[in-house]
């Protein structure tokens, strides 16, 4: 039978088994007659694993009672320069050189604060309104402060 | 020797193993094409190929072929081999088992065609449409029926650890496949997405992982000729994975639109998975005790050992990035595919390779053709996996940091992608190495099988 | 072995595995349907509740067919990495979304509110030749789509806007 034949290959050299027993000093429970020729050892759970189990259990309780949702929205203070680069730089240079739209160097001399706010919120000519670009109130304020410095 | 006179009892295992090899090659080829499209987005975009090999269409084809063509077939082959061995009997319903392989191949082929045509449910790893899912569930039912019937008729009283894992996996697979493939227009919203990731995570954890660990528990004592280190650790490992794994889905929506209680219900079991993983690994290294010197001379054992180490790494990562902070940096980045390839290729494909190197010579009664090619297969696979992991993890962290700096859309996003190009190139090289390694594997096995056939014919002629 | 008597029957494994599995199924896939946050649509959800004969609905079918969801998420988190993507996603935003395509990988940018970012012409040009609009982009060309598919897809993308409330307006 093929099974018999294969089992010979699988089965364990008895001398090896004895050696193993001597080395580990642990009683080997099952014999060659274990399932599929596999013997099962009986080692204890290593201490570091016991510690791991306990630590994890303690952590789980701590986490269950103390975890709160992450909220970094307020931390993301609106960075006018970054928003400008993302949303405006495609059409406006920071120099006075015109691109699709006019260059913005010295824009504070051409418009006062309120006029600029009006343009940013509602758009002008081809330029879309900033809310339409997905920017919120705080971000628009940051962009305005940034370009007023140019 | 009258070994071959009766019908080969391992014919079903054989047909599953051989079929899986074809899908291994096909799946990795799709993977390589995908990785090249990261470097040249218009790679092979000529004529009809532009549509047939369009990135969004072939990504699910790659995942479905490697998961259900390659690894599932390899796993079922292993079940059909190991279960009769551990039960000291023969596989029940061998005709059904043999026939199911053909239907399964047809299913994977049909799934590939359907996805190429653009019919998808969008559920990751369950993109196949409903009519295929129904056949799949029937097939899984048949496979489970065969396995349970074989175990019920066993001549060996005691159920070895591997059998616990196999029984659990077969039950879980059917359950989660049905839940994950409920008609996708029937449900909606975030709860539906939770079901998608309940499925996506657990098909890895309660099928590929648990069958893989079962195979590991079978191979390790036989390859090392040591007894399995600790029966207690086996018990702890099995019952804790059964308890915790199924709760992992919600961590895929970490920091997302889910309530706090659900976030906790997902994260705590994710971290608790350290218990089964370390218990299994302690069992692995305990069993290896005193036999390390034998490892470098035994390619299947090398695959098992390195596969176990990859399993350990992947399961150190998992709990870590289920937490809010790490998740907020690396979620959605290329870190994720790096993490996903580690268990599926690095750990459980390696264990499947070892399984075939161990079982096929016994089934066909012929030694593997070339040990050198076995070694080459190992090194190509390991180096490929390392490069893949290195490139994706590095890219993932850099992408996450770039997003924090604000490169979230438009030109800034693209500039970030351009910066990733060297890493994408390394990733494609890694993919090529993996594919070459598997070609060597397939050729080596094909030559072995051919030789065994010739030897058998020679015997028949001389008789 | 003292406890090996327990390992001679298949039943403990079959029952144990099944019970533990269904506990997790109940907790992570069934209970969420009954959470308050999941129960009601908001205005964003209404915007995305397309009628079956609308261009947006057909565009969404194109989006699914071409596998856009494999590279684009629709999922804005309250984290630094999502700070310029617009309003944070709420469960009620997705109330009608079937299949829900929150996504798992950002090979391309998040599209939750992409309708706010560009206009129709930009989207059309970008889909036909992404590298023309964003040099260095690794998005494939979608120049093989029929005109109808393309227009529907653009209509769908343009519909992905927040309702005025969730955008943080009005601006004073």
XYZ file of C-alpha atoms in Angstrom:
785
model
C 0.000 0.000 0.000
C 1.187 3.426 -0.821
C 0.293 4.613 2.663
C 2.619 2.093 4.269
C 5.368 3.050 1.920
C 5.072 6.749 2.658
C 4.838 6.212 6.361
C 8.313 4.738 6.363
C 9.674 8.000 5.073
C 7.674 9.994 7.578
C 8.354 7.935 10.639
C 10.972 9.065 13.073
C 14.267 7.462 13.742
C 13.962 5.962 17.273
C 17.505 6.967 18.260
C 16.667 10.536 17.403
C 13.664 10.388 19.664
C 15.728 9.134 22.574
C 18.280 11.854 22.067
C 15.537 14.466 22.077
C 14.133 13.080 25.317
C 17.508 13.228 26.989
C 18.135 16.754 25.792
C 14.896 18.334 26.807
C 14.270 16.249 29.887
C 10.574 16.577 29.145
C 8.447 13.498 28.829
C 7.426 12.856 25.259
C 3.807 11.903 25.427
C 2.746 10.328 22.225
C 4.733 7.761 20.286
C 5.171 7.013 16.630
C 1.562 5.984 16.670
C 0.439 9.591 16.970
C -1.719 11.013 14.199
C 0.002 10.759 10.819
C 3.225 9.751 12.526
C 3.460 13.078 14.342
C 4.345 13.089 18.012
C 3.051 15.716 20.341
C 5.247 17.346 22.903
C 4.039 18.694 26.176
C 6.150 21.779 26.801
C 4.853 24.381 29.221
C 3.921 27.843 28.063
C 7.094 29.956 28.042
C 7.086 32.664 30.767
C 7.484 35.528 28.296
C 4.233 34.459 26.641
C 2.421 34.360 29.974
C 3.597 37.919 30.608
C 2.467 38.920 27.109
C -1.000 37.511 27.730
C -1.363 39.443 30.982
C -0.039 42.713 29.536
C -2.374 42.456 26.570
C -5.376 41.780 28.785
C -4.562 44.838 30.914
C -4.044 46.973 27.812
C -7.402 45.829 26.408
C -9.243 46.994 29.519
C -7.394 50.296 29.529
C -8.112 50.896 25.865
C -11.777 49.951 26.178
C -12.314 52.605 28.827
C -9.978 55.394 27.769
C -9.762 55.508 23.952
C -11.264 58.578 22.292
C -11.650 59.348 18.588
C -8.707 61.024 16.926
C -9.362 64.660 16.059
C -6.589 66.598 14.408
C -8.844 69.037 12.594
C -8.103 71.918 14.957
C -4.412 71.120 14.860
C -4.405 71.569 11.105
C -4.163 75.331 11.360
C -4.826 76.731 7.918
C -1.494 77.426 6.212
C -2.124 80.217 3.696
C 1.003 79.538 1.675
C 0.262 75.819 1.319
C -3.329 76.468 0.304
C -2.166 79.077 -2.194
C 0.256 76.623 -3.753
C -2.433 73.979 -3.967
C -5.355 76.018 -5.174
C -4.108 79.292 -6.705
C -0.618 78.827 -8.081
C -2.000 77.209 -11.232
C -3.266 80.609 -12.419
C -1.492 83.234 -10.297
C 2.197 83.969 -9.898
C 3.528 85.389 -6.650
C 5.492 87.893 -8.759
C 3.835 90.627 -10.796
C 4.120 88.514 -13.949
C 0.648 87.568 -15.233
C -0.215 83.921 -15.827
C -3.816 82.837 -16.501
C -4.761 85.467 -13.946
C -2.798 88.535 -12.885
C 0.388 88.278 -10.841
C -0.289 88.963 -7.204
C 2.765 90.905 -6.086
C 1.492 94.097 -4.499
C -2.129 93.037 -4.679
C -2.752 94.798 -1.380
C -2.133 98.104 -3.165
C -4.822 97.356 -5.755
C -7.559 96.054 -3.454
C -8.404 96.737 0.140
C -9.258 94.011 2.596
C -12.983 94.054 1.940
C -12.726 94.051 -1.841
C -10.347 91.124 -1.675
C -12.693 89.214 0.630
C -15.508 89.827 -1.861
C -13.418 88.441 -4.744
C -12.230 85.395 -2.811
C -15.697 84.447 -1.621
C -17.589 85.093 -4.854
C -14.948 84.761 -7.561
C -14.396 87.288 -10.343
C -14.479 86.825 -14.120
C -12.999 83.396 -14.897
C -11.816 82.856 -11.348
C -13.925 80.449 -9.258
C -14.953 81.322 -5.725
C -12.736 79.774 -3.051
C -15.637 78.026 -1.315
C -16.285 76.377 -4.680
C -12.702 75.054 -4.488
C -13.607 73.341 -1.215
C -11.949 75.811 1.133
C -13.568 76.633 4.456
C -13.816 79.989 6.191
C -10.605 79.605 8.122
C -8.637 78.498 5.072
C -9.920 81.437 3.020
C -8.868 83.796 5.771
C -5.388 82.266 5.777
C -5.057 82.638 1.989
C -6.165 86.246 2.189
C -3.590 87.006 4.854
C -0.932 85.299 2.755
C -1.581 87.217 -0.453
C -1.898 90.532 1.363
C 1.762 90.055 2.366
C 2.912 89.616 -1.250
C 6.579 -2.506 -5.844
C 2.842 -2.597 -6.346
C 2.234 0.943 -5.237
C 0.647 2.160 -8.428
C -1.706 -0.719 -9.192
C -4.814 0.773 -7.596
C -6.390 4.076 -8.454
C -4.217 6.820 -7.061
C -5.963 7.947 -3.837
C -4.276 11.329 -4.112
C -5.557 12.106 -7.596
C -7.816 14.956 -6.318
C -4.921 16.552 -4.409
C -2.764 16.235 -7.511
C -5.215 17.930 -9.856
C -5.703 20.791 -7.390
C -1.935 21.246 -6.980
C -1.283 21.190 -10.730
C -4.112 23.635 -11.498
C -2.916 26.032 -8.828
C 0.473 26.242 -10.561
C -1.125 27.626 -13.708
C -2.971 30.304 -11.744
C 0.182 31.148 -9.823
C 1.887 32.085 -13.090
C -1.148 33.945 -14.426
C -1.768 35.853 -11.197
C 1.829 37.000 -10.835
C 1.944 38.050 -14.491
C -1.042 40.304 -13.879
C 0.744 41.610 -10.785
C 3.855 42.447 -12.790
C 1.806 44.304 -15.407
C 0.172 46.313 -12.618
C 3.508 47.249 -11.093
C 4.796 48.360 -14.510
C 1.771 50.592 -14.934
C 2.967 52.508 -11.877
C 6.074 53.419 -13.879
C 4.554 53.761 -17.346
C 0.817 54.458 -16.990
C 0.308 53.713 -20.676
C 2.248 50.434 -20.609
C 0.652 48.018 -23.131
C -2.166 50.518 -23.764
C -2.460 49.588 -27.437
C -5.705 48.763 -29.220
C -7.988 46.411 -27.293
C -5.259 45.814 -24.695
C -5.852 49.319 -23.393
C -9.239 48.154 -22.130
C -8.446 44.508 -21.377
C -5.402 45.453 -19.303
C -6.756 48.708 -17.863
C -5.425 49.167 -14.344
C -8.778 49.450 -12.572
C -10.018 46.278 -14.252
C -6.971 44.059 -13.761
C -6.196 44.913 -10.163
C -9.144 42.817 -8.937
C -8.211 40.161 -11.506
C -4.741 39.929 -9.974
C -6.085 39.608 -6.429
C -8.824 37.135 -7.332
C -6.521 34.891 -9.354
C -3.808 34.709 -6.708
C -6.329 34.269 -3.903
C -8.805 31.863 -5.471
C -6.893 30.398 -8.401
C -3.513 29.906 -6.785
C -3.699 29.884 -3.000
C -7.182 28.429 -2.544
C -6.482 25.596 -4.982
C -3.124 24.924 -3.343
C -4.869 24.896 0.048
C -7.593 22.528 -1.099
C -4.942 20.249 -2.590
C -3.203 20.291 0.781
C -6.468 19.503 2.596
C -7.095 16.548 0.282
C -3.593 15.270 0.992
C -3.177 15.964 4.698
C -6.634 15.016 5.972
C -6.468 11.366 4.805
C -2.896 11.153 6.131
C -3.890 12.391 9.577
C -7.027 10.259 9.618
C -5.269 7.141 8.309
C -7.954 6.597 5.717
C -8.827 7.613 2.182
C -10.495 10.734 0.949
C -14.278 10.308 0.848
C -16.047 10.927 -2.462
C -12.836 11.055 -4.531
C -14.799 11.443 -7.793
C -16.583 14.534 -6.484
C -13.271 15.884 -5.228
C -11.610 15.275 -8.585
C -14.464 16.763 -10.585
C -14.684 19.815 -8.357
C -11.200 20.876 -9.472
C -12.428 21.254 -13.059
C -15.451 23.283 -11.999
C -13.238 25.422 -9.769
C -10.865 26.140 -12.652
C -13.848 27.113 -14.798
C -15.068 29.418 -12.022
C -11.751 31.251 -11.769
C -11.577 31.521 -15.549
C -15.142 32.845 -15.788
C -14.430 35.307 -12.974
C -11.410 36.604 -14.870
C -13.410 37.073 -18.066
C -16.257 38.798 -16.258
C -13.913 41.211 -14.479
C -12.131 41.960 -17.753
C -15.509 42.959 -19.157
C -15.987 45.375 -16.272
C -18.655 43.614 -14.218
C -17.655 44.053 -10.600
C -19.328 44.275 -7.203
C -16.463 46.514 -5.886
C -16.114 44.335 -2.755
C -12.404 43.766 -2.397
C -11.517 40.078 -3.036
C -15.203 39.410 -3.812
C -15.536 41.316 -7.078
C -17.062 38.357 -8.910
C -20.780 38.794 -9.640
C -23.579 36.981 -7.863
C -24.063 34.103 -10.309
C -20.426 33.100 -9.868
C -20.687 33.506 -6.101
C -23.523 30.969 -6.005
C -21.361 28.392 -7.790
C -18.443 29.267 -5.487
C -20.505 28.659 -2.361
C -21.743 25.315 -3.749
C -18.126 24.354 -4.485
C -16.950 25.336 -1.017
C -19.864 23.337 0.368
C -18.810 20.288 -1.633
C -15.170 20.625 -0.544
C -16.196 21.020 3.104
C -18.546 18.027 2.796
C -15.735 15.856 1.415
C -13.331 16.948 4.162
C -15.795 16.515 7.025
C -16.893 13.128 5.704
C -13.260 12.018 5.542
C -12.595 13.196 9.088
C -15.786 11.533 10.346
C -14.664 8.200 8.863
C -11.191 8.375 10.344
C -9.253 5.401 11.641
C -7.167 7.570 13.943
C -9.079 8.493 17.050
C -7.275 11.649 18.021
C -7.804 14.815 16.028
C -4.426 16.398 15.374
C -4.061 20.227 15.624
C -4.072 20.676 11.838
C -7.516 19.113 11.673
C -8.930 21.622 14.175
C -7.725 24.415 11.948
C -9.036 22.776 8.778
C -12.489 22.152 10.234
C -12.717 25.723 11.492
C -11.473 27.205 8.197
C -14.010 25.322 6.109
C -16.908 26.480 8.282
C -15.660 30.059 8.382
C -14.970 30.247 4.649
C -18.515 29.318 3.716
C -20.002 31.667 6.299
C -17.943 34.687 5.401
C -18.206 34.144 1.666
C -21.992 34.184 1.862
C -22.076 37.275 4.086
C -19.485 39.135 2.018
C -21.285 38.437 -1.241
C -24.828 39.398 -0.353
C -26.222 41.180 -3.439
C -24.444 44.512 -3.335
C -27.431 46.633 -4.279
C -29.454 45.176 -1.437
C -27.515 47.026 1.282
C -25.946 50.454 1.352
C -23.773 52.915 3.178
C -21.166 52.484 5.873
C -22.695 49.275 7.317
C -22.305 47.740 3.856
C -18.692 48.852 3.708
C -18.195 47.239 7.114
C -19.472 43.985 5.635
C -17.058 44.371 2.718
C -14.128 44.594 5.120
C -15.521 41.953 7.423
C -15.185 39.755 4.368
C -11.933 41.211 3.020
C -10.078 40.827 6.275
C -11.500 37.484 7.318
C -11.046 35.709 4.028
C -7.340 36.224 4.737
C -7.570 35.494 8.451
C -10.072 32.672 8.638
C -9.238 30.834 5.440
C -5.733 31.503 4.106
C -4.170 32.013 7.540
C -5.881 29.187 9.346
C -5.351 26.639 6.568
C -1.753 27.845 6.273
C -1.167 27.408 10.000
C -2.784 23.964 9.805
C -0.347 22.991 7.040
C 2.493 24.461 9.096
C 1.522 22.283 12.058
C 1.568 19.252 9.763
C 4.818 19.944 7.925
C 6.972 21.193 10.760
C 7.173 18.020 12.882
C 7.639 15.889 9.760
C 10.356 18.057 8.230
C 12.264 18.509 11.499
C 11.532 14.978 12.754
C 10.850 16.574 16.126
C 7.669 16.243 18.143
C 5.346 19.247 18.045
C 6.677 21.443 20.841
C 3.638 22.134 22.988
C 0.136 20.819 22.918
C -1.019 23.595 25.251
C 0.233 26.351 22.954
C -1.611 24.704 20.062
C -4.837 24.836 22.038
C -4.332 28.484 23.023
C -3.403 29.437 19.449
C -6.448 27.823 17.909
C -9.112 29.030 20.311
C -7.796 32.594 20.514
C -7.608 33.016 16.741
C -11.149 31.647 16.502
C -12.265 34.160 19.125
C -10.495 37.314 17.986
C -9.935 37.211 14.248
C -13.537 37.574 13.135
C -13.814 40.954 14.921
C -11.104 42.649 12.833
C -13.169 44.199 10.031
C -13.886 47.617 11.629
C -10.200 48.529 11.878
C -10.309 49.034 8.101
C -12.470 52.080 8.860
C -10.100 53.425 11.515
C -10.506 57.209 11.938
C -13.465 56.870 9.592
C -17.208 57.313 9.760
C -17.884 54.681 12.415
C -19.049 55.034 16.025
C -16.535 54.812 18.858
C -17.866 51.549 20.278
C -17.354 49.859 16.922
C -13.847 51.265 16.599
C -12.973 49.767 19.980
C -14.703 46.500 19.095
C -12.406 46.310 16.055
C -9.110 47.520 17.486
C -8.982 45.521 20.711
C -9.348 42.105 19.031
C -6.832 43.237 16.391
C -4.229 43.782 19.096
C -5.294 40.602 20.906
C -4.266 38.675 17.785
C -0.738 38.905 19.157
C -1.786 36.040 21.462
C -2.500 33.400 18.786
C 0.333 34.584 16.555
C 3.022 34.499 19.215
C 1.683 31.223 20.570
C 1.882 29.610 17.143
C 5.335 31.066 16.550
C 6.567 29.885 19.971
C 5.341 26.443 18.975
C 7.162 26.699 15.639
C 10.474 27.748 17.157
C 10.095 25.259 19.997
C 9.634 22.483 17.459
C 12.693 23.654 15.542
C 14.819 23.447 18.683
C 17.989 21.491 18.043
C 17.275 21.183 14.318
C 18.413 24.584 13.059
C 21.505 23.033 11.535
C 19.264 21.034 9.197
C 17.394 24.056 7.860
C 19.873 25.289 5.196
C 19.986 21.841 3.572
C 16.267 21.432 3.239
C 14.430 23.817 0.891
C 10.890 22.949 2.078
C 12.028 23.590 5.643
C 13.618 26.872 4.548
C 10.294 27.918 3.045
C 8.479 26.949 6.240
C 10.891 28.803 8.514
C 11.077 31.975 6.414
C 7.310 31.823 5.856
C 6.815 31.680 9.629
C 9.072 34.699 10.093
C 7.131 36.640 7.457
C 3.949 35.632 9.273
C 5.395 37.018 12.488
C 6.358 40.322 10.837
C 2.973 40.720 9.191
C 1.240 40.110 12.507
C 3.462 42.585 14.311
C 2.406 45.179 11.746
C -1.300 44.378 11.829
C -2.091 45.319 15.451
C 0.232 48.319 15.147
C -1.542 49.930 12.225
C -4.995 49.141 13.485
C -4.292 51.864 16.089
C -5.427 55.424 15.411
C -2.066 57.178 15.251
C -0.182 54.840 12.902
C -3.337 54.386 10.825
C -3.599 58.161 10.309
C -0.209 58.133 8.557
C -0.018 54.921 6.563
C -3.647 54.107 5.767
C -4.405 54.343 1.997
C -0.669 54.521 1.186
C 1.512 51.935 -0.577
C 2.347 50.529 2.859
C -0.951 48.655 2.642
C -0.180 46.510 -0.435
C 3.201 45.794 1.147
C 1.463 44.557 4.268
C -1.092 42.577 2.233
C 1.537 40.748 0.173
C 3.451 39.653 3.245
C 0.958 37.099 4.605
C -0.387 36.018 1.225
C 2.882 35.655 -0.641
C 5.578 35.747 2.026
C 3.908 33.518 4.590
C 1.170 31.305 3.185
C 2.375 30.938 -0.390
C 5.752 29.903 1.039
C 4.034 27.298 3.194
C 2.106 26.113 0.124
C 5.402 25.803 -1.798
C 6.839 23.707 1.030
C 3.670 21.618 1.046
C 4.001 20.847 -2.669
C 7.721 20.097 -2.422
C 6.866 17.708 0.385
C 3.698 16.100 -0.954
C 4.172 15.880 -4.720
C 7.216 13.558 -4.557
C 5.238 11.275 -2.267
C 2.154 11.346 -4.479
C 3.990 10.628 -7.734
C 6.709 8.559 -6.098
C 9.586 10.473 -7.645
C 12.089 12.893 -6.122
C 12.036 16.554 -7.161
C 14.033 16.943 -10.360
C 16.547 19.547 -9.222
C 17.546 20.700 -5.756
C 19.431 23.617 -7.287
C 16.272 24.888 -8.941
C 14.460 24.507 -5.619
C 17.095 26.716 -4.054
C 16.790 29.229 -6.895
C 13.018 29.301 -6.417
C 13.534 30.025 -2.736
C 16.035 32.840 -3.211
C 14.128 34.540 -6.034
C 10.982 34.449 -3.890
C 12.659 35.693 -0.721
C 14.642 38.477 -2.383
C 11.554 39.472 -4.387
C 9.451 39.612 -1.243
C 12.097 41.634 0.619
C 12.430 44.188 -2.182
C 8.676 44.409 -2.517
C 8.245 44.986 1.209
C 11.115 47.486 1.360
C 9.857 49.552 -1.597
C 6.195 49.606 -0.607
C 6.818 50.342 3.064
C 9.225 53.151 2.276
C 6.884 54.593 -0.334
C 3.971 54.248 2.075
C 5.630 56.205 4.871
C 6.844 58.897 2.460
C 3.382 59.209 0.930
C 1.773 59.444 4.349
C 4.175 62.201 5.390
C 3.667 64.054 2.087
C -0.094 63.995 2.668
C 0.439 65.458 6.122
C 2.475 68.196 4.446
C -0.558 68.892 2.255
C 0.147 67.001 -0.980
C -3.401 65.677 -1.068
C -4.577 66.451 -4.609
C -3.701 68.245 -7.799
C -0.148 69.008 -8.831
C 1.296 68.527 -5.353
C -0.070 64.973 -5.266
C 1.477 64.279 -8.657
C 4.840 65.724 -7.593
C 4.765 63.335 -4.664
C 4.058 60.441 -7.066
C 6.966 61.475 -9.279
C 9.186 61.354 -6.195
C 8.028 57.760 -5.572
C 9.103 56.603 -9.024
C 12.407 55.008 -7.953
C 10.511 52.988 -5.355
C 7.909 51.961 -7.936
C 10.777 50.735 -10.128
C 12.182 48.646 -7.265
C 8.689 47.273 -6.711
C 8.427 46.222 -10.362
C 11.856 44.551 -10.168
C 10.637 42.719 -7.067
C 7.567 41.584 -8.993
C 9.756 40.331 -11.830
C 11.960 38.381 -9.397
C 8.911 36.788 -7.793
C 7.551 35.813 -11.197
C 10.886 34.349 -12.362
C 11.109 32.367 -9.125
C 7.664 30.895 -9.672
C 8.514 30.034 -13.288
C 11.491 28.063 -11.981
C 9.167 26.353 -9.486
C 6.643 25.399 -12.145
C 9.305 24.146 -14.591
C 11.015 22.121 -11.874
C 7.758 20.450 -10.887
C 6.737 19.902 -14.513
C 10.042 18.108 -15.257
C 9.624 16.057 -12.077
C 6.115 15.025 -13.080
C 7.266 14.170 -16.603
C 10.087 12.019 -15.266
C 7.733 10.223 -12.887
C 5.391 9.459 -15.787
C 8.238 8.082 -17.882
C 9.492 5.959 -15.003
C 6.005 4.586 -14.512
C 5.668 3.756 -18.203
C 9.070 2.071 -18.127
C 7.932 -0.067 -15.229
C 4.743 -1.068 -16.986
C 6.655 -2.011 -20.127
C 9.180 -4.130 -18.266
C 6.453 -5.872 -16.285
C -2.570 12.722 27.388
C -4.935 13.772 30.110
C -7.049 16.114 28.015
C -6.782 14.254 24.742
C -10.106 12.572 25.395
C -11.638 15.902 24.370
C -9.883 15.708 21.054
C -11.610 12.604 19.839
C -14.835 14.259 18.857
C -15.336 16.716 16.012
C -18.293 18.360 17.684
C -16.509 20.759 20.077
C -14.580 22.201 17.153
C -17.555 22.515 14.852
C -19.764 24.096 17.499
C -17.026 26.296 18.967
C -15.866 27.581 15.595
C -19.431 28.340 14.507
C -20.474 30.101 17.705
C -17.349 32.275 17.918
C -17.713 33.166 14.241
C -21.311 34.292 14.561
C -20.526 36.367 17.653
C -18.112 38.401 15.527
C -20.559 38.539 12.628
C -23.216 39.878 14.945
C -20.957 42.512 16.484
C -19.201 43.842 13.404
C -21.682 43.413 10.560
C -25.175 43.328 12.050
C -25.172 45.724 15.013
C -23.767 48.677 12.978
C -27.014 48.819 10.998
C -28.759 49.799 14.216
C -26.374 52.535 15.321
C -28.032 55.956 15.453
C -25.441 57.558 13.186
C -26.192 55.046 10.425
C -29.939 55.496 10.571
C -30.644 58.745 8.719
C -29.426 60.403 5.515
C -28.135 63.977 5.585
C -28.134 66.561 2.771
C -24.926 65.220 1.271
C -26.550 61.819 1.030
C -29.572 63.360 -0.696
C -27.283 64.994 -3.283
C -25.831 61.570 -3.996
C -29.162 59.759 -4.132
C -29.284 59.687 -7.931
C -32.391 58.712 -9.818
C -31.870 55.674 -12.017
C -32.220 57.600 -15.271
C -29.854 60.449 -14.397
C -26.510 61.074 -16.073
C -24.877 60.960 -12.631
C -26.222 57.473 -11.966
C -24.983 56.187 -15.313
C -21.681 57.960 -14.714
C -21.356 56.129 -11.425
C -21.852 52.847 -13.274
C -18.945 53.834 -15.558
C -16.887 54.717 -12.474
C -17.524 51.217 -11.107
C -17.003 49.446 -14.432
C -13.609 51.052 -15.009
C -12.533 50.281 -11.437
C -11.882 53.903 -10.407
C -12.523 52.819 -6.805
C -9.387 50.661 -6.868
C -7.223 53.824 -6.828
C -9.482 56.545 -5.438
C -10.977 56.700 -1.970
C -14.068 58.683 -0.937
C -13.277 58.916 2.710
C -12.104 62.089 4.504
C -10.803 61.552 8.041
C -10.248 64.013 10.884
C -6.475 63.598 10.519
C -3.649 65.832 9.305
C -3.160 63.773 6.149
C -6.684 64.701 5.010
C -6.592 68.338 6.145
C -7.157 69.952 2.736
C -9.649 67.438 1.391
C -12.753 69.206 2.662
C -15.466 68.263 5.166
C -14.908 65.134 7.277
C -16.959 62.143 6.106
C -19.995 61.326 8.220
C -21.815 57.971 8.254
C -24.949 59.727 7.065
C -23.147 61.027 3.933
C -23.135 57.468 2.607
C -26.694 56.559 3.510
C -27.805 55.739 -0.062
C -24.399 54.672 -1.380
C -24.692 51.150 -2.862
C -22.192 49.708 -3.252
C -20.385 51.837 -0.692
C -17.093 52.875 -2.278
C -15.139 54.395 0.579
C -12.077 52.698 -0.835
C -8.883 51.347 0.652
C -6.043 52.761 -1.440
C -5.108 56.259 -2.584
C -2.997 55.644 -5.648
C -4.767 58.788 -6.843
C -6.330 61.595 -4.846
C -9.427 61.289 -2.654
C -12.608 62.049 -4.603
C -15.131 62.577 -1.803
C -15.664 66.243 -2.760
C -13.900 66.328 -6.133
C -16.825 68.192 -7.704
C -15.620 71.252 -5.824
C -12.101 71.086 -7.082
C -12.291 71.404 -10.863
C -14.892 72.157 -13.521
C -16.434 70.002 -16.271
C -13.906 70.974 -18.937
C -10.976 70.172 -16.719
C -12.407 66.743 -15.841
C -13.105 65.953 -19.492
C -9.606 66.909 -20.616
C -8.074 65.132 -17.633
C -9.924 61.872 -18.278
C -8.895 61.943 -21.952
C -5.256 62.662 -21.156
C -4.309 62.945 -17.470
C -0.677 63.788 -18.228
C -1.754 66.882 -20.153
C -3.484 68.381 -17.125
C -1.160 66.982 -14.466
C 2.279 66.259 -15.979
C 3.814 63.227 -14.284
C 0.476 61.717 -13.285
C 0.287 57.915 -13.413
C -3.441 57.769 -14.117
C -4.316 55.834 -17.294
C -5.985 57.553 -20.237
C -9.732 57.040 -20.603
C -9.845 58.132 -24.225
C -11.571 54.893 -25.196
C -14.802 55.775 -23.383
C -17.751 56.600 -25.611
C -18.769 60.273 -25.612
C -21.871 59.364 -23.641
C -19.906 57.441 -20.999
C -17.413 60.271 -20.717
C -20.094 62.928 -20.248
C -21.914 60.784 -17.691
C -18.699 60.175 -15.781
C -17.927 63.917 -15.745
C -21.476 64.596 -14.511
C -20.988 62.074 -11.705
C -17.645 63.554 -10.654
C -19.090 67.075 -10.679
C -21.934 65.924 -8.431
C -19.482 64.983 -5.676
C -19.845 68.243 -3.762
C -20.682 68.962 -0.168
C -23.999 70.565 0.677
C -23.561 74.209 1.807
C -23.843 73.322 5.512
C -21.113 70.717 5.608
C -18.754 72.996 3.726
C -18.477 75.388 6.630
C -20.218 78.229 4.849
C -21.556 80.915 4.952
C -18.359 82.915 4.963
C -18.708 86.173 6.809
